[in-house]
mmCIF file of C-alpha atoms in Angstrom:
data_model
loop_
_atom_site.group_PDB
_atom_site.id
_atom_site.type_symbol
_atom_site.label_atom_id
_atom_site.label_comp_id
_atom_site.label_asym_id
_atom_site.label_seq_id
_atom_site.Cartn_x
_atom_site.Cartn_y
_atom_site.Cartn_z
ATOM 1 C CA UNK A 20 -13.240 -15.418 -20.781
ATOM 2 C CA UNK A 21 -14.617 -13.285 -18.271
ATOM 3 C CA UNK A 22 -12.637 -11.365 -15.806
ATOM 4 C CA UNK A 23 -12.789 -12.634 -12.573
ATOM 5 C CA UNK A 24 -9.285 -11.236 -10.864
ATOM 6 C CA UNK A 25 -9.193 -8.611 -8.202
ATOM 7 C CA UNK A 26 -5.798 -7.106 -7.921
ATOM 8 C CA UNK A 27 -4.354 -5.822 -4.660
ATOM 9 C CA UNK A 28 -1.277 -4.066 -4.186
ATOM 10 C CA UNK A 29 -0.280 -2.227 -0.826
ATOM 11 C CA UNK A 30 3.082 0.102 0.612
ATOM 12 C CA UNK A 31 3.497 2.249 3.331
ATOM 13 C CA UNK A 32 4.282 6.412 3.298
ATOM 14 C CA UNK A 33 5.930 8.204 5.901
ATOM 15 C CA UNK A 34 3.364 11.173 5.582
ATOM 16 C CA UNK A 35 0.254 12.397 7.413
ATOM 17 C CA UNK A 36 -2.741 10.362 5.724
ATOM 18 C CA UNK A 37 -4.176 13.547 4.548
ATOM 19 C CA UNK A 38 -1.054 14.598 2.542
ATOM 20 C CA UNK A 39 -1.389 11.015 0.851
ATOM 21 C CA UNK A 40 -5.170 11.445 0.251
ATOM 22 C CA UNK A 41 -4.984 14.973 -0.917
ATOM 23 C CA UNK A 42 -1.765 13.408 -3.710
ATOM 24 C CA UNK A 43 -5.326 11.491 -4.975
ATOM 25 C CA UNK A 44 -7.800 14.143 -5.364
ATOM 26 C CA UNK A 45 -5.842 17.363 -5.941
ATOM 27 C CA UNK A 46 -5.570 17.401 -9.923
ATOM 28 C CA UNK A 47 -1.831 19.357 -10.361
ATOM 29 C CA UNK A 48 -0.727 16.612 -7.634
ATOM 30 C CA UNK A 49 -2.081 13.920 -9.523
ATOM 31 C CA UNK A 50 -0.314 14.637 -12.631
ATOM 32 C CA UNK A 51 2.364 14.868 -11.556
ATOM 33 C CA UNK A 52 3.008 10.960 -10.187
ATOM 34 C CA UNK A 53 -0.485 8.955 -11.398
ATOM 35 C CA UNK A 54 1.363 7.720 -14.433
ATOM 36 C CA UNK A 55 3.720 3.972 -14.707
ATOM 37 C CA UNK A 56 7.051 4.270 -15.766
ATOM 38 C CA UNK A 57 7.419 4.825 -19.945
ATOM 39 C CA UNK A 58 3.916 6.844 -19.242
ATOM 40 C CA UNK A 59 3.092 10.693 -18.372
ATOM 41 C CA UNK A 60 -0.318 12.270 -17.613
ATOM 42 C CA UNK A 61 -1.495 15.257 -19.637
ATOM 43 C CA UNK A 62 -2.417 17.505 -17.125
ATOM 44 C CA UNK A 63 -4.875 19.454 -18.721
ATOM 45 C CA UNK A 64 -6.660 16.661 -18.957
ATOM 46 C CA UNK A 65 -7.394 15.280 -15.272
ATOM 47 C CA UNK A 66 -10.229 16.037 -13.796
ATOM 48 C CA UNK A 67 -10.724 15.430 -9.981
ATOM 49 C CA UNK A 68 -13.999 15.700 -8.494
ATOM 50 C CA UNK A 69 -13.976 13.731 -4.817
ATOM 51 C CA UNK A 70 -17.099 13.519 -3.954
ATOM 52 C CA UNK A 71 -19.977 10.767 -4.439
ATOM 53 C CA UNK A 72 -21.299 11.088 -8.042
ATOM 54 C CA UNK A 73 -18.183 13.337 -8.846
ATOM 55 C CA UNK A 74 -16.270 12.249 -11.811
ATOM 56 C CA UNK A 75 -12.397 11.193 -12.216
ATOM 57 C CA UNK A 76 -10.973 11.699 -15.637
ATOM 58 C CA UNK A 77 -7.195 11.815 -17.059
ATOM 59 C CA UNK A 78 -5.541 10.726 -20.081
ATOM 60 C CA UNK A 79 -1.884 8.757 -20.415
ATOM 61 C CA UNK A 80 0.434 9.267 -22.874
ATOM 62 C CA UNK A 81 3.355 7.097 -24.069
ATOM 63 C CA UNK A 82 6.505 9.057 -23.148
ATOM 64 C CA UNK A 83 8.101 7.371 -26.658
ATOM 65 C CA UNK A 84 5.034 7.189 -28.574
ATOM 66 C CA UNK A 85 2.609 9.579 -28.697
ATOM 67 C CA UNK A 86 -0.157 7.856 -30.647
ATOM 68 C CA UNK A 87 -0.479 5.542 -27.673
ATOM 69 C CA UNK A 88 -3.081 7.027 -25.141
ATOM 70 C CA UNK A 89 -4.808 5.538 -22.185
ATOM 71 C CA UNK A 90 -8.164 6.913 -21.139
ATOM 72 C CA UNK A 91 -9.799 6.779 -17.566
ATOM 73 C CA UNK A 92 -13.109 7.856 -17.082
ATOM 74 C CA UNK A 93 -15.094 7.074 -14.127
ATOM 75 C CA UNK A 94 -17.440 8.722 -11.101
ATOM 76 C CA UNK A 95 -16.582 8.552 -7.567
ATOM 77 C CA UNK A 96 -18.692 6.326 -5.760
ATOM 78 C CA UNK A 97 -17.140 6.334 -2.114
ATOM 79 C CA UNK A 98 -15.456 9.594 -0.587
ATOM 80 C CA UNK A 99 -14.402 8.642 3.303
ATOM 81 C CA UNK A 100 -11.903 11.246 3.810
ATOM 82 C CA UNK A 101 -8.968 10.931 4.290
ATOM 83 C CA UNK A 102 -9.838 6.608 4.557
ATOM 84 C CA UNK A 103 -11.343 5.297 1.336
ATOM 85 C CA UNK A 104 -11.591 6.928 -2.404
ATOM 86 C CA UNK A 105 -13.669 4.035 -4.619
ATOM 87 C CA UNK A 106 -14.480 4.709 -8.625
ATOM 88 C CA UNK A 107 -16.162 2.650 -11.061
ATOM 89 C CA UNK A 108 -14.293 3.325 -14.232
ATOM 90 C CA UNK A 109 -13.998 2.575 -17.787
ATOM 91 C CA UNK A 110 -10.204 2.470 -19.022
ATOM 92 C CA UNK A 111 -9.395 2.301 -22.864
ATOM 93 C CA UNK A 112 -6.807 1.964 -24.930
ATOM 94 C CA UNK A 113 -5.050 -0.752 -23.211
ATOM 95 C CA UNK A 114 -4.644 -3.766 -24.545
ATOM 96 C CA UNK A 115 -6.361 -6.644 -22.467
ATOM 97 C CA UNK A 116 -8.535 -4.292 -20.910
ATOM 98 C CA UNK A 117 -12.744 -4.238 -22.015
ATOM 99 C CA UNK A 118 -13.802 -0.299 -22.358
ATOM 100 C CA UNK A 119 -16.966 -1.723 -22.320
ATOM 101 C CA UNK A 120 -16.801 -3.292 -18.960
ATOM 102 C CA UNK A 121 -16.021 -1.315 -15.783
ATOM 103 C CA UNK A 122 -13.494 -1.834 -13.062
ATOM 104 C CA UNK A 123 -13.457 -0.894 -9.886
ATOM 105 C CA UNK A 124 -11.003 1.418 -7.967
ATOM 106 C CA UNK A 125 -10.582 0.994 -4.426
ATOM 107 C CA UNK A 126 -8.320 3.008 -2.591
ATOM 108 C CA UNK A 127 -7.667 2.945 1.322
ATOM 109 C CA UNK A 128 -5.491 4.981 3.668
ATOM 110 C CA UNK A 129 -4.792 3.315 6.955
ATOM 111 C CA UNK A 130 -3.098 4.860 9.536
ATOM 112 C CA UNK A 131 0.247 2.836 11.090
ATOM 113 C CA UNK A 132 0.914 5.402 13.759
ATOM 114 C CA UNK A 133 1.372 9.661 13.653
ATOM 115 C CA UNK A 134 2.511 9.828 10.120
ATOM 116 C CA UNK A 135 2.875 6.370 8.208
ATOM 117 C CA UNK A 136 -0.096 5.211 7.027
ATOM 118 C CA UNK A 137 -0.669 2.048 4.619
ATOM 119 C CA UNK A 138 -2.033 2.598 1.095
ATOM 120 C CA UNK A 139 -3.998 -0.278 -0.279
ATOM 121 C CA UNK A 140 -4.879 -0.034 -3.782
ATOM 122 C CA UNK A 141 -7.688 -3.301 -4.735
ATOM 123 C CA UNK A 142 -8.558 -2.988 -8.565
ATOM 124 C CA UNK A 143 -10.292 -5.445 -10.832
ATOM 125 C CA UNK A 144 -11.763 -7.499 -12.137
ATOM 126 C CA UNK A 145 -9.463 -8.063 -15.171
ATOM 127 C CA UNK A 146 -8.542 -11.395 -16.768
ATOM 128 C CA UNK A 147 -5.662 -12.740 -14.879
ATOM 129 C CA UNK A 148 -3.009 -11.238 -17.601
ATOM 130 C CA UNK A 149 -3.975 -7.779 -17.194
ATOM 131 C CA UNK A 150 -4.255 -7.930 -13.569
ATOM 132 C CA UNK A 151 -0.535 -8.850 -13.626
ATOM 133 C CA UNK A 152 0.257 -5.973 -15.845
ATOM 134 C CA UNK A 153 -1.863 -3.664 -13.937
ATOM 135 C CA UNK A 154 -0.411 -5.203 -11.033
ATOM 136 C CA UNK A 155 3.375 -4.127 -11.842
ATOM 137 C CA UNK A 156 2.207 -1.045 -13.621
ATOM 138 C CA UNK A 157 0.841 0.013 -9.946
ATOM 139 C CA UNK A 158 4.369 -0.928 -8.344
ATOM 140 C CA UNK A 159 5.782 1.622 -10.726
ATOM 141 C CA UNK A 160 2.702 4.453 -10.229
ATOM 142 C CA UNK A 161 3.474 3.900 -6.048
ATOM 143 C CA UNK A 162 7.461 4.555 -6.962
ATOM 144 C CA UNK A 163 6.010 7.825 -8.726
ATOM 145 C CA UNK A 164 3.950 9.261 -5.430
ATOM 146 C CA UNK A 165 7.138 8.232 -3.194
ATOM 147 C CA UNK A 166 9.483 10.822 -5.246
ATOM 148 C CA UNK A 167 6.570 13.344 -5.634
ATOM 149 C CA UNK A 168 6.115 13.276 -1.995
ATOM 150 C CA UNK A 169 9.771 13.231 -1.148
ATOM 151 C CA UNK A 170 10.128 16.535 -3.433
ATOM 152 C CA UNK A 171 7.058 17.976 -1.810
ATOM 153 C CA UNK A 172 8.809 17.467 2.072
ATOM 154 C CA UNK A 173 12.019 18.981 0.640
ATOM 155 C CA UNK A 174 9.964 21.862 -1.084
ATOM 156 C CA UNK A 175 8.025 22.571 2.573
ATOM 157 C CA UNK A 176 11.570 22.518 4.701
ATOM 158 C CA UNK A 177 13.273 25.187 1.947
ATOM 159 C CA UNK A 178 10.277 27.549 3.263
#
């Protein structure tokens, strides 16, 4: 069965937009939230390069199981800052998910008004299972950038 399903998941911050879009292309920021719950990103291995050809690459680990890793590899192919970051990647090592056959990564930053702004994340195709999966796993990644950016605001008002 091919994949054919486009997931779409959205939530609003109460941040400036580019405090949002810099949590997506500033490497140390990414690792610190980019990861579902049960799952942690190895810092030294994300690489961040936002800009049109530039690649996107971190590796997952299994916070209980170490054997279990989840690779994403992929190349920027739309930089709008701070509106739109797009990738075509390749994920592996998760089950339901084709290495062989890319996904997309769409994300968009919409301003609500001086600083809440709507993130849209649109992700697929994947067979209908693992967009579900994804799906939820996203839910949990977007409960990770709320408390990094919560920590960050109480990090700025202690200076």
């Amino acid at each position: 069965m091919e994949p054919d399903t486009i997931l779409e998941v959205e939530r609003e911050f109460s941040v400036p937009r580019g405090v949002l879009f810099r949590a997506f292309t500033e490497p140390a920021a990414l690792a610190q939230w980019f990861a579902p719950d049960g799952w942690h990103v190895v810092p030294e291995s994300v690489e961040l390069d936002p800009q049109l050809g530039g690649r996107l690459r971190h590796t997952k680990v299994r916070d209980d199981d170490p054997t279990r890793i989840w690779v994403v590899d992929g190349v920027y192919t739309e930089v709008f800052y701070p509106d739109v970051l797009v990738t075509r990647q390749r994920i592996s090592g998760i089950e339901g998910i084709d290495p062989s056959k890319p996904v997309e990564l769409r994300v968009e930053f919409t301003r609500l008004g001086r600083e809440k702004n709507l993130l849209r994340i649109v992700q697929g195709p994947y067979t209908e299972e693992a967009a579900v999966d994804y799906s939820d796993g996203w839910e949990s990644i977007l409960d990770h950038l709320q408390e990094y950016l919560d920590a960050q605001a109480q990090e700025e008002t202690k200076k």
